[in-house]
Backbone as JSON, one array per atom type, in Angstrom:
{
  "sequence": "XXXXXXXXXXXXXXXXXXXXXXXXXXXXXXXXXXXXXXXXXXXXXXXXXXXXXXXXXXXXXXXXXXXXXXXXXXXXXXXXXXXXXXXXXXXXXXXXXXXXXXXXXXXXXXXXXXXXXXXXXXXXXXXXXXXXXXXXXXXXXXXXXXXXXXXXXXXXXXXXXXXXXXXXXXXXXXXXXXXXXXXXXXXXXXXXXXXXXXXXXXXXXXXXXXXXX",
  "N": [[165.96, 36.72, 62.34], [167.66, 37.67, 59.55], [169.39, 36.28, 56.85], [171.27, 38.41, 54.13], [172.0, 37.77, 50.73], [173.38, 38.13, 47.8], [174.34, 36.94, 44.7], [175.6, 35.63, 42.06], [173.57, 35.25, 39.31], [171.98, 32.16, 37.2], [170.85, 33.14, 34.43], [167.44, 32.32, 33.7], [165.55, 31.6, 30.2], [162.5, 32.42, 30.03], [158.6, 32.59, 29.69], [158.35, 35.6, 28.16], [161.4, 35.52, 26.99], [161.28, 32.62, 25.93], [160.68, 30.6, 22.92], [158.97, 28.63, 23.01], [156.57, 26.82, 24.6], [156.69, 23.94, 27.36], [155.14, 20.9, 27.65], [151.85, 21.39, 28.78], [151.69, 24.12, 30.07], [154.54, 24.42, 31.13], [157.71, 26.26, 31.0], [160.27, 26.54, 29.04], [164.3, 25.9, 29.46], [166.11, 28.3, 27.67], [169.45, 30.19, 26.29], [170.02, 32.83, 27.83], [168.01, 36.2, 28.22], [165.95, 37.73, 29.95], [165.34, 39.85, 33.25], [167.83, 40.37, 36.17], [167.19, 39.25, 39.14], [167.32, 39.86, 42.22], [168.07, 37.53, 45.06], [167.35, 36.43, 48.1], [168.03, 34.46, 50.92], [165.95, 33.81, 53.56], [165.65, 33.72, 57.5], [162.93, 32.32, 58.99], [160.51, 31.72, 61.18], [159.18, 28.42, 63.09], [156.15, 27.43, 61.88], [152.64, 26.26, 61.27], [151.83, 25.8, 57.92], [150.79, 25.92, 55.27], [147.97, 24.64, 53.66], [148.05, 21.77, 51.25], [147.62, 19.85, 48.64], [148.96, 17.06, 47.42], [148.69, 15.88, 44.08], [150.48, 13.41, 43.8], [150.34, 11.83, 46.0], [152.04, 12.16, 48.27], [154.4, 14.01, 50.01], [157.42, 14.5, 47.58], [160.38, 12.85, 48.21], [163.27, 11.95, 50.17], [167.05, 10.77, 49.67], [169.06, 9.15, 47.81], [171.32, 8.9, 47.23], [172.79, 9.77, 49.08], [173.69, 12.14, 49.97], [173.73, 15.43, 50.81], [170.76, 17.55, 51.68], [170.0, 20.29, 49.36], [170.48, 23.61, 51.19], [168.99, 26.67, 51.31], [171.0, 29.14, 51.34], [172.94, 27.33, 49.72], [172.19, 28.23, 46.85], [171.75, 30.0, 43.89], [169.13, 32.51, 43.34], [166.28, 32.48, 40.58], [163.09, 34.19, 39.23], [161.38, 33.94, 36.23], [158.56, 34.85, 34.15], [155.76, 33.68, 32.41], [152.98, 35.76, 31.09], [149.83, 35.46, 30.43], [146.25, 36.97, 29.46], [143.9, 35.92, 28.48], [142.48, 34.5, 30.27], [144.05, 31.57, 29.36], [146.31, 29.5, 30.88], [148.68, 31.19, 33.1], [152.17, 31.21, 33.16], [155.6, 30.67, 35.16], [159.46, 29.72, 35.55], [161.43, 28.59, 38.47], [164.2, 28.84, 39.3], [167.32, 27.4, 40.25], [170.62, 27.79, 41.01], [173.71, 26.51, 42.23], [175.8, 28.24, 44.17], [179.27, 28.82, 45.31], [179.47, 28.68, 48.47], [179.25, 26.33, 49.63], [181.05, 23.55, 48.37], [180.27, 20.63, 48.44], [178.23, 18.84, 47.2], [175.11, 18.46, 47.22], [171.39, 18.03, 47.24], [168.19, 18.16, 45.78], [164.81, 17.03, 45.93], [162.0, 16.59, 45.04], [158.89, 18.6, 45.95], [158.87, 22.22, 46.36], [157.77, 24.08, 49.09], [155.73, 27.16, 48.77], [155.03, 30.37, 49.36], [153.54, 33.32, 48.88], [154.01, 36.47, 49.2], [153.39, 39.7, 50.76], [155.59, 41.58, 50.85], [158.88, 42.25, 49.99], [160.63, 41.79, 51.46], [160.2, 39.5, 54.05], [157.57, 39.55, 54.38], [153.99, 40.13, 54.89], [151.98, 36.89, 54.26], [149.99, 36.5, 51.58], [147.0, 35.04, 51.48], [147.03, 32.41, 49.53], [146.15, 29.67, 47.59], [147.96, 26.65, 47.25], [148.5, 24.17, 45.09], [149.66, 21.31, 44.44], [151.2, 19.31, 41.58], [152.01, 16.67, 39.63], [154.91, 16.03, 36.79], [156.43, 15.87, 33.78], [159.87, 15.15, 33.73], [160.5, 16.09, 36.67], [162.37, 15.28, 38.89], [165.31, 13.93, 40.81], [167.52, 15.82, 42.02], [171.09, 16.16, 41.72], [173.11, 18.39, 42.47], [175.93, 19.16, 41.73], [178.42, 20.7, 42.07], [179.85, 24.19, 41.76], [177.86, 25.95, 39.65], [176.14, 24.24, 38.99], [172.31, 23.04, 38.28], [168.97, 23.36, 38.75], [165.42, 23.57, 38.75], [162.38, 24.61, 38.86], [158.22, 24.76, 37.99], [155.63, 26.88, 37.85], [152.15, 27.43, 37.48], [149.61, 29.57, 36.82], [146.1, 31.57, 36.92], [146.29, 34.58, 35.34], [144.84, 37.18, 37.25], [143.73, 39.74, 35.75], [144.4, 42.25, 33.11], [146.14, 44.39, 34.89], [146.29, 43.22, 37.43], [143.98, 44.23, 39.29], [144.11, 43.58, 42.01], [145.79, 43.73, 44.98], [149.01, 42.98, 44.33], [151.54, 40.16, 44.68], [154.7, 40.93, 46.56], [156.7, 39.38, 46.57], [157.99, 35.86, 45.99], [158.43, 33.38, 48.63], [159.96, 30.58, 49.19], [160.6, 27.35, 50.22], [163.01, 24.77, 50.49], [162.84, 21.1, 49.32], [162.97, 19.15, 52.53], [164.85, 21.04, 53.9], [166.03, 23.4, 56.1], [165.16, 25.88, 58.2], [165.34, 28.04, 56.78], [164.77, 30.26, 54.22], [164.24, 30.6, 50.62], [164.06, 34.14, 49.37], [162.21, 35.96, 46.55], [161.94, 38.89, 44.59], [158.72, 39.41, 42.82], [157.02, 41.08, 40.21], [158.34, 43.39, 39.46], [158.87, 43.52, 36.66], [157.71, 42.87, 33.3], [158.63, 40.75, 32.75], [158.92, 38.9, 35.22], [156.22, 38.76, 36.15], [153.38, 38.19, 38.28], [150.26, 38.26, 38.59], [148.22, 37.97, 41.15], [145.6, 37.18, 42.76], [144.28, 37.65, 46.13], [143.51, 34.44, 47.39], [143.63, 33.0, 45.36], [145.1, 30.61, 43.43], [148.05, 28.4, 42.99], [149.98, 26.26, 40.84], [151.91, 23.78, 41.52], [155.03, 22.42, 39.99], [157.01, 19.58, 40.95], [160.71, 19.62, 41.83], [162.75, 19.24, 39.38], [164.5, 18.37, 35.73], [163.7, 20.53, 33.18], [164.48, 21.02, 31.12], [164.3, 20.03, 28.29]],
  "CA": [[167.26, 37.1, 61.78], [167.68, 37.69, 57.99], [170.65, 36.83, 55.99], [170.94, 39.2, 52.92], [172.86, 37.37, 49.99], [173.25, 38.83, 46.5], [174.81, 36.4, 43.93], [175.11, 35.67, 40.26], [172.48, 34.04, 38.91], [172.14, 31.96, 36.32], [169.56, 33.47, 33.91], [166.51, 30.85, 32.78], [164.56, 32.31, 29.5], [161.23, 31.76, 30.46], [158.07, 33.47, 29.66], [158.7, 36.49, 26.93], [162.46, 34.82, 26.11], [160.76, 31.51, 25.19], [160.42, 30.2, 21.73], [157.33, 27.89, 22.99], [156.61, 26.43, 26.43], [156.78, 22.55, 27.53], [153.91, 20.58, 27.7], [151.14, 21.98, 30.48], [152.17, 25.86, 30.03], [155.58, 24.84, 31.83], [158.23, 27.08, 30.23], [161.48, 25.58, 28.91], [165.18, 26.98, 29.16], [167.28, 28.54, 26.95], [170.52, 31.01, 27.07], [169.62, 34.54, 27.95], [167.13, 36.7, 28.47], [164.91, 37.98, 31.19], [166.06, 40.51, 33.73], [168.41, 39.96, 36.87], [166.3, 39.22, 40.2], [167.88, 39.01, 43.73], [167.71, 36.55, 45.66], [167.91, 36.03, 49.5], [167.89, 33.14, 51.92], [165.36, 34.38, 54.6], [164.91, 32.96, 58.51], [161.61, 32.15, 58.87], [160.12, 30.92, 62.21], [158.23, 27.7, 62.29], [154.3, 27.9, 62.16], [151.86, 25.98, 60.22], [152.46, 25.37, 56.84], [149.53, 26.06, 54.02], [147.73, 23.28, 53.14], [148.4, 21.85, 50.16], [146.98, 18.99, 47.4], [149.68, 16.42, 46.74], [148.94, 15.06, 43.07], [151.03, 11.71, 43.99], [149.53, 11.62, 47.54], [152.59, 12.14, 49.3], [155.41, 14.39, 49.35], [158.0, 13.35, 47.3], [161.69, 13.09, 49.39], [164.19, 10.82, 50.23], [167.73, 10.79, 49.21], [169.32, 8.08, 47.91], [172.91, 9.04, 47.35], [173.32, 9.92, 50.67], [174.26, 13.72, 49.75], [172.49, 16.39, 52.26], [169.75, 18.07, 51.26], [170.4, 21.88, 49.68], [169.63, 24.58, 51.55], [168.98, 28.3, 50.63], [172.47, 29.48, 51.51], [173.75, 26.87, 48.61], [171.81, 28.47, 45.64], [171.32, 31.97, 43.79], [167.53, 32.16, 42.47], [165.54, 33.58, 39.4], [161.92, 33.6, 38.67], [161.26, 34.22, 35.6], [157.48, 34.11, 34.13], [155.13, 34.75, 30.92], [151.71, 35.58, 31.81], [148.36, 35.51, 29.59], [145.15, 37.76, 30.45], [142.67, 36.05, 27.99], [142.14, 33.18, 29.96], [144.68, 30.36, 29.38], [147.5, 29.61, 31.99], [150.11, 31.95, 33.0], [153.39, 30.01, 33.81], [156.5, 30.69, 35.37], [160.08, 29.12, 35.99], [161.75, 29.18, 39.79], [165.43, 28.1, 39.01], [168.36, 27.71, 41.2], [172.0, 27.55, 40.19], [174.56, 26.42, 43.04], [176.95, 28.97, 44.34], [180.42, 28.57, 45.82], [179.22, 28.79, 49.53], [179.67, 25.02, 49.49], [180.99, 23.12, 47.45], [179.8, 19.38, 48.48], [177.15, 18.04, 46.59], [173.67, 18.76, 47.68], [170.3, 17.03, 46.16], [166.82, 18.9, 46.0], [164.11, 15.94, 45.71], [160.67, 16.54, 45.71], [158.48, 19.44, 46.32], [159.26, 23.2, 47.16], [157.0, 24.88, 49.95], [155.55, 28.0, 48.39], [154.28, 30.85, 50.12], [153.23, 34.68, 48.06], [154.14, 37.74, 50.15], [153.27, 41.41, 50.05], [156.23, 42.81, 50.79], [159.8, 41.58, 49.44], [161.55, 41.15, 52.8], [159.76, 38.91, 54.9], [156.11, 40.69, 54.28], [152.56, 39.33, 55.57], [151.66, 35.88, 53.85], [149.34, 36.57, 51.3], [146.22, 33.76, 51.29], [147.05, 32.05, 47.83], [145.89, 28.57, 47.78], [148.91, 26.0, 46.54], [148.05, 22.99, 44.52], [151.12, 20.24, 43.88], [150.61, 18.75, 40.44], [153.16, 16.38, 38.57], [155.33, 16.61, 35.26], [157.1, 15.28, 33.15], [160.89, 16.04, 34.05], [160.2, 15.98, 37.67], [163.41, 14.22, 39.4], [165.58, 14.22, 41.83], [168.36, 16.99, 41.13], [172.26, 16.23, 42.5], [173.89, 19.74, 42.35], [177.59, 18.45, 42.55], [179.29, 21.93, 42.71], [179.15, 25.93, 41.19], [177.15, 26.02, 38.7], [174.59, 23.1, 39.12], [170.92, 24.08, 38.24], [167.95, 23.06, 38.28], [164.31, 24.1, 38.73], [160.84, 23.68, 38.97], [157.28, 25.4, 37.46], [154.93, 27.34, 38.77], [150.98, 28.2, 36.47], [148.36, 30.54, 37.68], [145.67, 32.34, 36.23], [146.17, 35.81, 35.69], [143.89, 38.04, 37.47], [143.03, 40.62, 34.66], [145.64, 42.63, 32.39], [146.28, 44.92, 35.86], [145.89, 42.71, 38.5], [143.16, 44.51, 39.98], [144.09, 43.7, 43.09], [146.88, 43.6, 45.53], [149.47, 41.94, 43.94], [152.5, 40.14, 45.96], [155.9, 41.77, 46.26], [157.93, 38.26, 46.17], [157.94, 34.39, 46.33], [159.37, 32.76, 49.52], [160.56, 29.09, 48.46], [161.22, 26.4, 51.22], [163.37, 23.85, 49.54], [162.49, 20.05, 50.14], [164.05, 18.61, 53.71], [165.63, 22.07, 54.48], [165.91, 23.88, 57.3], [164.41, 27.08, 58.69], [166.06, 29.67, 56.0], [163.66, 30.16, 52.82], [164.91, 31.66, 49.41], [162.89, 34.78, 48.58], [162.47, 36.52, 45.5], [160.88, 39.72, 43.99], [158.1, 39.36, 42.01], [156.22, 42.07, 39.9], [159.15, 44.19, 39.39], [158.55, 44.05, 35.62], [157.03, 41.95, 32.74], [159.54, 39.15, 32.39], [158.75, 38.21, 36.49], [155.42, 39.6, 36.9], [152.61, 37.21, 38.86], [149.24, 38.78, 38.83], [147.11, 36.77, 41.36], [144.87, 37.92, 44.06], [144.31, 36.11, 47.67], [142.91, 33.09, 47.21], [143.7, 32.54, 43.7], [145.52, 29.7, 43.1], [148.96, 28.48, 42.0], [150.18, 24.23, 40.68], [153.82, 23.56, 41.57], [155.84, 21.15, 39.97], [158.57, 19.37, 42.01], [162.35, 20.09, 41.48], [163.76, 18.6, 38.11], [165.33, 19.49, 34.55], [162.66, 20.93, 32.2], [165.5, 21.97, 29.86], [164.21, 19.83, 27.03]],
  "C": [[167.24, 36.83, 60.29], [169.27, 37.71, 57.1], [169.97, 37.46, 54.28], [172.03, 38.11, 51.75], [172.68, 37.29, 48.54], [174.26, 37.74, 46.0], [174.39, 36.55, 42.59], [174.03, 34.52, 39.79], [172.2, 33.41, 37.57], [170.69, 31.97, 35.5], [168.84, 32.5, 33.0], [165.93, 32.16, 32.0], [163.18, 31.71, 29.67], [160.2, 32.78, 29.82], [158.11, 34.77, 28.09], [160.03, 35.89, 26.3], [162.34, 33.82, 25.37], [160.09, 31.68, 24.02], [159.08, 29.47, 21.83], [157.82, 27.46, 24.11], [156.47, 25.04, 25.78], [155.21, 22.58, 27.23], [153.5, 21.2, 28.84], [151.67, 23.03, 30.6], [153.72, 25.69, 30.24], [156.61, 25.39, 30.83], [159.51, 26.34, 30.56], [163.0, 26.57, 29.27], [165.64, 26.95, 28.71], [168.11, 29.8, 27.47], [169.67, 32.23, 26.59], [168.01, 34.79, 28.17], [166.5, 37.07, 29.83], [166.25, 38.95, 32.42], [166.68, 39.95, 35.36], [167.83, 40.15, 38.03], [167.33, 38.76, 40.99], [167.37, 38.32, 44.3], [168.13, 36.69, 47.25], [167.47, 35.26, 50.52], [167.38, 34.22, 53.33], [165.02, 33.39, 55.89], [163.78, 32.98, 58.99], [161.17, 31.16, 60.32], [158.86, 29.95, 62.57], [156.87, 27.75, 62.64], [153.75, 27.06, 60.99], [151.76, 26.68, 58.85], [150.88, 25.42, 55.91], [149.27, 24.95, 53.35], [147.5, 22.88, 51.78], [147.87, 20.36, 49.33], [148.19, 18.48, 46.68], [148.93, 15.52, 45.31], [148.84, 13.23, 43.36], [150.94, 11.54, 45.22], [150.13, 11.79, 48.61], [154.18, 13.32, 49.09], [156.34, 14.08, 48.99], [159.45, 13.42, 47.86], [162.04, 11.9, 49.35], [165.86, 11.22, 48.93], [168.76, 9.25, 49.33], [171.04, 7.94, 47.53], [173.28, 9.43, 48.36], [173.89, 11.29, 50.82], [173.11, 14.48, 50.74], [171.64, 17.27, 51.13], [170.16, 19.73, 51.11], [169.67, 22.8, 50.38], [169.6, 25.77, 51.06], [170.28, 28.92, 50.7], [173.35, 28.74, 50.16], [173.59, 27.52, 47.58], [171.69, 30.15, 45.6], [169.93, 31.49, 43.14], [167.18, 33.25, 41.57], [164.49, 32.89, 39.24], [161.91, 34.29, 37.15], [159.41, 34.18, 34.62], [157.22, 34.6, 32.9], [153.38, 34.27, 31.38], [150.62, 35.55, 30.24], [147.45, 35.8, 30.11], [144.19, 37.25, 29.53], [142.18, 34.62, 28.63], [142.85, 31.65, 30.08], [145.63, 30.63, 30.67], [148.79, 30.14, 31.69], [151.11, 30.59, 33.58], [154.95, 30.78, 34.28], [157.96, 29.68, 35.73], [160.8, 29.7, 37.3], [162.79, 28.32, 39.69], [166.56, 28.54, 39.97], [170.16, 27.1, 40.86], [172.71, 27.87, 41.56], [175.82, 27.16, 43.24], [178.32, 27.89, 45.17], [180.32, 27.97, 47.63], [180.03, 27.25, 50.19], [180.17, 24.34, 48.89], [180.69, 21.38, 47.55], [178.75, 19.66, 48.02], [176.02, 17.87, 47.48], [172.2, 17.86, 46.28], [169.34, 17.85, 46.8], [165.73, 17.87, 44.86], [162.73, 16.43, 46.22], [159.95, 18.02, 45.63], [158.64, 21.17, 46.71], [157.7, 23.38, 48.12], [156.72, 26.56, 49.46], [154.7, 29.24, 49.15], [154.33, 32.31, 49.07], [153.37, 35.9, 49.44], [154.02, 39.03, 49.89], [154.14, 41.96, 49.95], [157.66, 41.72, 50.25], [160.7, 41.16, 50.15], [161.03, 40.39, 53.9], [158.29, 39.42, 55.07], [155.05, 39.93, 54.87], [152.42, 38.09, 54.24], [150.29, 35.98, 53.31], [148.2, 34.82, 51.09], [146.06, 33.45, 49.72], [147.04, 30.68, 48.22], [146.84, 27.58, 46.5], [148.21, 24.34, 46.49], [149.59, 22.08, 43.72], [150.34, 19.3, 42.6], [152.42, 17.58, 39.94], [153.58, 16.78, 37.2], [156.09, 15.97, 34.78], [158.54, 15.95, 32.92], [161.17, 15.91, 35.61], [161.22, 14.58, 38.12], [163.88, 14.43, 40.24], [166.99, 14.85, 41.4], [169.73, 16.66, 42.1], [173.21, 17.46, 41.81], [175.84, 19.32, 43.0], [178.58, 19.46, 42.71], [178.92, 22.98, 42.23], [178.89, 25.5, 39.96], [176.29, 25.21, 38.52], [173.26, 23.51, 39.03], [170.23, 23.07, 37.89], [166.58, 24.13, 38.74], [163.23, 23.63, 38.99], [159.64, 24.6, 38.29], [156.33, 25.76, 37.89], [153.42, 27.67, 37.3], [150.04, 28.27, 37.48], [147.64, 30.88, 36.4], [145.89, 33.72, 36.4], [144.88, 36.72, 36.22], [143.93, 39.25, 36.75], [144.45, 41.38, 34.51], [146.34, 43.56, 33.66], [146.82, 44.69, 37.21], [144.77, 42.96, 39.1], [142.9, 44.3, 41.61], [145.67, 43.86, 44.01], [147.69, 42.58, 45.35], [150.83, 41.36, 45.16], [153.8, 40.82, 45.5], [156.97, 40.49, 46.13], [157.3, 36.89, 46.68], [158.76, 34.24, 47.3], [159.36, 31.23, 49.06], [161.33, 28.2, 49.75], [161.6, 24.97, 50.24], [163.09, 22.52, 50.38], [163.23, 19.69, 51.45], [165.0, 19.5, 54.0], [165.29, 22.12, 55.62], [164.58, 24.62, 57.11], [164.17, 28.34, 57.48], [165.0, 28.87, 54.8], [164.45, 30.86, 52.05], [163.23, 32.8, 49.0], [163.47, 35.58, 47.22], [161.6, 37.36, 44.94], [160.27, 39.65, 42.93], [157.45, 40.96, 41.21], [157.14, 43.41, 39.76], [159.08, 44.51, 37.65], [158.11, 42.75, 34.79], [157.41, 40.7, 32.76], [159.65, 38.42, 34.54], [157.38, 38.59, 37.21], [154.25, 38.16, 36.89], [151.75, 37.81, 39.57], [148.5, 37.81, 39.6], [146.73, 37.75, 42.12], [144.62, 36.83, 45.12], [142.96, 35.53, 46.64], [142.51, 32.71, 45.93], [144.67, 31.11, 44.31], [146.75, 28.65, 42.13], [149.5, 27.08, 41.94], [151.34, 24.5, 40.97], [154.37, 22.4, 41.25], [156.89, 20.67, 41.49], [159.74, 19.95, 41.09], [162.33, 19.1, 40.01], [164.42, 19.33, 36.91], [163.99, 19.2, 33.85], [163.83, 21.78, 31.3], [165.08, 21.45, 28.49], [162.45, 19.94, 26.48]]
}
């Protein structure tokens, strides 16, 4: 079962809008820019999970204000990315800004679950090998009503100015200590979200925090 859910999103400049990226490619935000990507909280049935290379050895979780953990239904999403073909690391941001749906106070601690898909609605699970890295920024995020945002960072290498191969049609995003429902999002729709990899390339994921400065 698939809920569809179109919201406003709150646009990160990432990528081509950015003035200069963080440290480690990750891309910072400022107001505007980059074009408007839907988002939708997809049910996803459970099955082994892509193995993955914690950094800090463990995933990171726990809530310590006692607030529930957000799920995909709370947030609208935007990727936003800026790639490089000579070589250095492409980078993207995967930001989420708290709709109305709820309005209690939700916390996203730790980790997303990343998966690359061919198609943009629930598509085959392309083999892209996910590597968890730390960062500086990297916290634990209390979204206390509409408009709350945070994020996290995603760097790949680009596979050649083309792709040359079959690229994916969207990111699915399992937020830490959620449920079932995943946020997806179309990738490769145009320059300011485009994520050239090929199977079994290879992509780092921060955890959740603010990379605004």
């Amino acid at each position: 079962m698939r809920k569809r859910l179109v919201g406003a999103t709150v646009v990160v400049a990432a990528g081509l809008a950015l003035s200069g990226c963080a440290a480690g490619g990750a891309p910072q935000q400022t107001a505007g820019g980059g074009s408007q990507a839907e988002s939708r909280p997809v049910e996803t049935s459970a099955g082994p999970q892509q193995e993955t290379t914690d950094a800090a050895g463990s995933n990171q979780g726990g809530n310590a204000t006692g607030d529930r953990p957000c799920e995909a239904s709370d947030l609208d999403a935007k990727f936003v990315t800026s790639e490089n073909y000579d070589g250095r690391p492409s980078s993207g941001q995967f930001s989420v800004t708290k709709n109305s749906n709820d309005m209690t106070p939700c916390v996203l601690d730790g980790y997303p679950e990343i998966k690359a898909m061919r198609g943009s609605e629930g598509g085959a699970t392309m083999p892209v090998a996910i590597q968890q890295v730390t960062a500086d920024g990297a916290q634990s995020m209390r979204l206390d009503g509409h408009g709350g945002f945070a994020s996290f960072n995603i760097t790949w290498t680009t596979s050649g100015a083309d792709g040359g191969c079959d690229m994916p049609g969207a990111l699915s995003v399992r937020l830490p200590r959620a449920g079932s429902q995943d946020i997806e999002v179309p990738v490769n729709q145009g320059r300011d979200n485009s994520l050239r990899i090929c199977e079994n390339d290879e992509l780092q994921v921060q955890p959740f925090g603010d990379y605004t400065n």
